N, CA, C and O atoms as a CHARMM CRD file, in Angstrom:
* protein
*
  164
    1    1 MET  N      0.84200  -1.17800   0.00000 PROA 1      0.00000
    2    1 MET  CA     0.00000   0.00000   0.00000 PROA 1      0.00000
    3    1 MET  C      0.88800   1.24300   0.00000 PROA 1      0.00000
    4    1 MET  O      1.87200   1.29300   0.73800 PROA 1      0.00000
    5    2 ALA  N      0.56300   2.22600  -0.79900 PROA 2      0.00000
    6    2 ALA  CA     1.36300   3.44200  -0.93700 PROA 2      0.00000
    7    2 ALA  C      1.21400   4.32100   0.29900 PROA 2      0.00000
    8    2 ALA  O      0.15500   4.37200   0.92400 PROA 2      0.00000
    9    3 ASP  N      2.28300   4.99900   0.62900 PROA 3      0.00000
   10    3 ASP  CA     2.27800   5.93400   1.75300 PROA 3      0.00000
   11    3 ASP  C      1.65800   7.24600   1.28500 PROA 3      0.00000
   12    3 ASP  O      2.19700   7.87400   0.37400 PROA 3      0.00000
   13    4 PRO  N      0.54700   7.68100   1.87300 PROA 4      0.00000
   14    4 PRO  CA    -0.11900   8.90600   1.41000 PROA 4      0.00000
   15    4 PRO  C      0.68800  10.16700   1.66200 PROA 4      0.00000
   16    4 PRO  O      0.41500  11.19900   1.04900 PROA 4      0.00000
   17    5 ASP  N      1.69600  10.10900   2.56500 PROA 5      0.00000
   18    5 ASP  CA     2.51100  11.28000   2.86400 PROA 5      0.00000
   19    5 ASP  C      3.59400  11.51900   1.82100 PROA 5      0.00000
   20    5 ASP  O      4.23400  12.57100   1.82800 PROA 5      0.00000
   21    6 ILE  N      3.80900  10.56800   0.93100 PROA 6      0.00000
   22    6 ILE  CA     4.87400  10.69400  -0.06000 PROA 6      0.00000
   23    6 ILE  C      4.29200  11.23900  -1.35400 PROA 6      0.00000
   24    6 ILE  O      3.49400  10.57800  -2.02000 PROA 6      0.00000
   25    7 GLY  N      4.69700  12.43700  -1.69600 PROA 7      0.00000
   26    7 GLY  CA     4.31100  13.03200  -2.97200 PROA 7      0.00000
   27    7 GLY  C      5.49800  12.98400  -3.90500 PROA 7      0.00000
   28    7 GLY  O      6.51700  12.36800  -3.59400 PROA 7      0.00000
   29    8 LYS  N      5.37000  13.62500  -5.03400 PROA 8      0.00000
   30    8 LYS  CA     6.49100  13.64800  -5.98600 PROA 8      0.00000
   31    8 LYS  C      7.72600  14.29000  -5.37900 PROA 8      0.00000
   32    8 LYS  O      8.84700  13.88000  -5.67900 PROA 8      0.00000
   33    9 GLU  N      7.53600  15.28900  -4.53100 PROA 9      0.00000
   34    9 GLU  CA     8.68500  15.97400  -3.93600 PROA 9      0.00000
   35    9 GLU  C      9.32700  15.16000  -2.81400 PROA 9      0.00000
   36    9 GLU  O     10.44100  15.48600  -2.40400 PROA 9      0.00000
   37   10 GLY  N      8.67300  14.11300  -2.29800 PROA 10     0.00000
   38   10 GLY  CA     9.21300  13.32000  -1.20300 PROA 10     0.00000
   39   10 GLY  C      9.92500  12.06300  -1.63800 PROA 10     0.00000
   40   10 GLY  O     10.39400  11.30900  -0.78500 PROA 10     0.00000
   41   11 CYS  N     10.02700  11.80700  -2.91100 PROA 11     0.00000
   42   11 CYS  CA    10.60600  10.55900  -3.41300 PROA 11     0.00000
   43   11 CYS  C     12.11500  10.49300  -3.25800 PROA 11     0.00000
   44   11 CYS  O     12.67500   9.39700  -3.26700 PROA 11     0.00000
   45   12 GLU  N     12.79200  11.62200  -3.11700 PROA 12     0.00000
   46   12 GLU  CA    14.25700  11.58500  -3.05700 PROA 12     0.00000
   47   12 GLU  C     14.77500  10.91700  -1.78600 PROA 12     0.00000
   48   12 GLU  O     15.92700  10.48200  -1.76200 PROA 12     0.00000
   49   13 HSD  N     13.97200  10.82100  -0.73600 PROA 13     0.00000
   50   13 HSD  CA    14.40300  10.19300   0.51300 PROA 13     0.00000
   51   13 HSD  C     13.68900   8.87600   0.75200 PROA 13     0.00000
   52   13 HSD  O     13.69900   8.36500   1.87200 PROA 13     0.00000
   53   14 LEU  N     13.07800   8.32500  -0.26100 PROA 14     0.00000
   54   14 LEU  CA    12.29700   7.10500  -0.11600 PROA 14     0.00000
   55   14 LEU  C     13.16700   5.93700   0.34300 PROA 14     0.00000
   56   14 LEU  O     12.73700   5.14600   1.18100 PROA 14     0.00000
   57   15 GLY  N     14.37200   5.81800  -0.18700 PROA 15     0.00000
   58   15 GLY  CA    15.28100   4.74300   0.21200 PROA 15     0.00000
   59   15 GLY  C     15.66900   4.84500   1.67900 PROA 15     0.00000
   60   15 GLY  O     15.73000   3.83500   2.38100 PROA 15     0.00000
   61   16 LEU  N     15.93000   6.05100   2.13900 PROA 16     0.00000
   62   16 LEU  CA    16.28900   6.25100   3.54500 PROA 16     0.00000
   63   16 LEU  C     15.12200   5.93900   4.46400 PROA 16     0.00000
   64   16 LEU  O     15.31000   5.38700   5.54800 PROA 16     0.00000
   65   17 ARG  N     13.91100   6.29000   4.03200 PROA 17     0.00000
   66   17 ARG  CA    12.73000   5.95900   4.83900 PROA 17     0.00000
   67   17 ARG  C     12.53800   4.44900   4.92300 PROA 17     0.00000
   68   17 ARG  O     12.19500   3.92000   5.98000 PROA 17     0.00000
   69   18 LEU  N     12.75800   3.76600   3.82100 PROA 18     0.00000
   70   18 LEU  CA    12.62000   2.31500   3.79200 PROA 18     0.00000
   71   18 LEU  C     13.62000   1.66600   4.74200 PROA 18     0.00000
   72   18 LEU  O     13.25100   0.80600   5.54200 PROA 18     0.00000
   73   19 VAL  N     14.87600   2.07100   4.65600 PROA 19     0.00000
   74   19 VAL  CA    15.91300   1.52900   5.54200 PROA 19     0.00000
   75   19 VAL  C     15.57700   1.84300   6.98700 PROA 19     0.00000
   76   19 VAL  O     15.72800   0.98000   7.85300 PROA 19     0.00000
   77   20 ASN  N     15.13000   3.04400   7.26700 PROA 20     0.00000
   78   20 ASN  CA    14.79900   3.45000   8.63100 PROA 20     0.00000
   79   20 ASN  C     13.66000   2.61200   9.21300 PROA 20     0.00000
   80   20 ASN  O     13.64400   2.33900  10.41400 PROA 20     0.00000
   81   21 ASN  N     12.70900   2.20200   8.37200 PROA 21     0.00000
   82   21 ASN  CA    11.59000   1.39400   8.84700 PROA 21     0.00000
   83   21 ASN  C     11.94900  -0.07800   9.01100 PROA 21     0.00000
   84   21 ASN  O     11.34200  -0.76400   9.83400 PROA 21     0.00000
   85   22 ILE  N     12.90900  -0.57700   8.25900 PROA 22     0.00000
   86   22 ILE  CA    13.27400  -1.99500   8.30200 PROA 22     0.00000
   87   22 ILE  C     14.34600  -2.28800   9.34700 PROA 22     0.00000
   88   22 ILE  O     14.29900  -3.32500  10.00800 PROA 22     0.00000
   89   23 VAL  N     15.30900  -1.38500   9.50100 PROA 23     0.00000
   90   23 VAL  CA    16.48600  -1.62000  10.34000 PROA 23     0.00000
   91   23 VAL  C     16.14700  -1.47300  11.81900 PROA 23     0.00000
   92   23 VAL  O     15.51200  -0.50600  12.23800 PROA 23     0.00000
   93   24 GLU  N     16.58600  -2.45800  12.59400 PROA 24     0.00000
   94   24 GLU  CA    16.38000  -2.42100  14.04300 PROA 24     0.00000
   95   24 GLU  C     17.45300  -1.57400  14.73100 PROA 24     0.00000
   96   24 GLU  O     17.16000  -0.82200  15.66000 PROA 24     0.00000
   97   25 ASP  N     18.70400  -1.70700  14.26200 PROA 25     0.00000
   98   25 ASP  CA    19.81200  -0.97100  14.86800 PROA 25     0.00000
   99   25 ASP  C     20.88300  -0.73500  13.81200 PROA 25     0.00000
  100   25 ASP  O     21.10700  -1.58200  12.94700 PROA 25     0.00000
  101   26 ILE  N     21.53900   0.40600  13.88200 PROA 26     0.00000
  102   26 ILE  CA    22.62500   0.72000  12.95700 PROA 26     0.00000
  103   26 ILE  C     23.74200   1.38700  13.74600 PROA 26     0.00000
  104   26 ILE  O     23.48600   2.23800  14.59800 PROA 26     0.00000
  105   27 SER  N     24.97700   1.00000  13.46200 PROA 27     0.00000
  106   27 SER  CA    26.11000   1.60900  14.14800 PROA 27     0.00000
  107   27 SER  C     27.24100   1.82600  13.16000 PROA 27     0.00000
  108   27 SER  O     27.33500   1.14500  12.13800 PROA 27     0.00000
  109   28 TYR  N     28.09100   2.78000  13.48000 PROA 28     0.00000
  110   28 TYR  CA    29.20400   3.15900  12.61600 PROA 28     0.00000
  111   28 TYR  C     30.45600   3.25800  13.45500 PROA 28     0.00000
  112   28 TYR  O     30.41600   3.73000  14.59100 PROA 28     0.00000
  113   29 LYS  N     31.57500   2.80900  12.89300 PROA 29     0.00000
  114   29 LYS  CA    32.86900   3.04100  13.53100 PROA 29     0.00000
  115   29 LYS  C     33.95700   3.08200  12.47700 PROA 29     0.00000
  116   29 LYS  O     33.81300   2.52100  11.39100 PROA 29     0.00000
  117   30 TYR  N     35.02800   3.74100  12.80900 PROA 30     0.00000
  118   30 TYR  CA    36.19900   3.84000  11.94700 PROA 30     0.00000
  119   30 TYR  C     37.29200   3.00800  12.59200 PROA 30     0.00000
  120   30 TYR  O     37.71900   3.29600  13.71000 PROA 30     0.00000
  121   31 MET  N     37.74900   1.97300  11.88800 PROA 31     0.00000
  122   31 MET  CA    38.72400   1.06400  12.47300 PROA 31     0.00000
  123   31 MET  C     39.67500   0.57300  11.38300 PROA 31     0.00000
  124   31 MET  O     39.23800   0.19500  10.29600 PROA 31     0.00000
  125   32 TYR  N     40.95500   0.57900  11.67200 PROA 32     0.00000
  126   32 TYR  CA    41.99100   0.09900  10.75500 PROA 32     0.00000
  127   32 TYR  C     41.95200   0.81800   9.41400 PROA 32     0.00000
  128   32 TYR  O     42.23400   0.22000   8.37500 PROA 32     0.00000
  129   33 GLY  N     41.60500   2.08800   9.43700 PROA 33     0.00000
  130   33 GLY  CA    41.54900   2.87000   8.21500 PROA 33     0.00000
  131   33 GLY  C     40.31800   2.61100   7.36600 PROA 33     0.00000
  132   33 GLY  O     40.26900   3.02400   6.20700 PROA 33     0.00000
  133   34 LEU  N     39.31800   1.93000   7.92500 PROA 34     0.00000
  134   34 LEU  CA    38.10900   1.60700   7.19700 PROA 34     0.00000
  135   34 LEU  C     36.87800   2.16500   7.89900 PROA 34     0.00000
  136   34 LEU  O     36.83500   2.24500   9.12700 PROA 34     0.00000
  137   35 ASN  N     35.89000   2.54500   7.11900 PROA 35     0.00000
  138   35 ASN  CA    34.58700   2.94900   7.64800 PROA 35     0.00000
  139   35 ASN  C     33.73700   1.68800   7.72000 PROA 35     0.00000
  140   35 ASN  O     33.54500   1.00400   6.71500 PROA 35     0.00000
  141   36 ILE  N     33.22800   1.38200   8.91300 PROA 36     0.00000
  142   36 ILE  CA    32.45500   0.15500   9.11900 PROA 36     0.00000
  143   36 ILE  C     31.05300   0.53800   9.57700 PROA 36     0.00000
  144   36 ILE  O     30.87900   1.25000  10.56600 PROA 36     0.00000
  145   37 VAL  N     30.05900   0.05400   8.84000 PROA 37     0.00000
  146   37 VAL  CA    28.65600   0.28500   9.18800 PROA 37     0.00000
  147   37 VAL  C     28.02400  -1.08200   9.43700 PROA 37     0.00000
  148   37 VAL  O     28.02300  -1.94600   8.56000 PROA 37     0.00000
  149   38 LEU  N     27.48900  -1.26400  10.63500 PROA 38     0.00000
  150   38 LEU  CA    26.80800  -2.50600  10.99700 PROA 38     0.00000
  151   38 LEU  C     25.30300  -2.24600  11.04000 PROA 38     0.00000
  152   38 LEU  O     24.83800  -1.33500  11.72500 PROA 38     0.00000
  153   39 ILE  N     24.56000  -3.04800  10.30800 PROA 39     0.00000
  154   39 ILE  CA    23.11100  -2.87200  10.23600 PROA 39     0.00000
  155   39 ILE  C     22.43900  -4.14700  10.73400 PROA 39     0.00000
  156   39 ILE  O     22.67400  -5.22400  10.18600 PROA 39     0.00000
  157   40 LYS  N     21.61100  -4.03500  11.76100 PROA 40     0.00000
  158   40 LYS  CA    20.87400  -5.17100  12.29700 PROA 40     0.00000
  159   40 LYS  C     19.43600  -5.07900  11.82300 PROA 40     0.00000
  160   40 LYS  O     18.75200  -4.08500  12.07000 PROA 40     0.00000
  161   41 ILE  N     18.98000  -6.12600  11.13800 PROA 41     0.00000
  162   41 ILE  CA    17.62300  -6.14800  10.59600 PROA 41     0.00000
  163   41 ILE  C     16.71900  -6.92400  11.52200 PROA 41     0.00000
  164   41 ILE  O     15.52700  -7.06300  11.24800 PROA 41     0.00000
């Protein structure tokens, strides 16, 4: 079912909204010269 709050102008953040609704926890750290993002679904 489509989200009624999303209009044509709101589509640019649709991916971020989807991730925000699916992901239980997200964390970031910089270690050994690498950017590490852990996503718990």
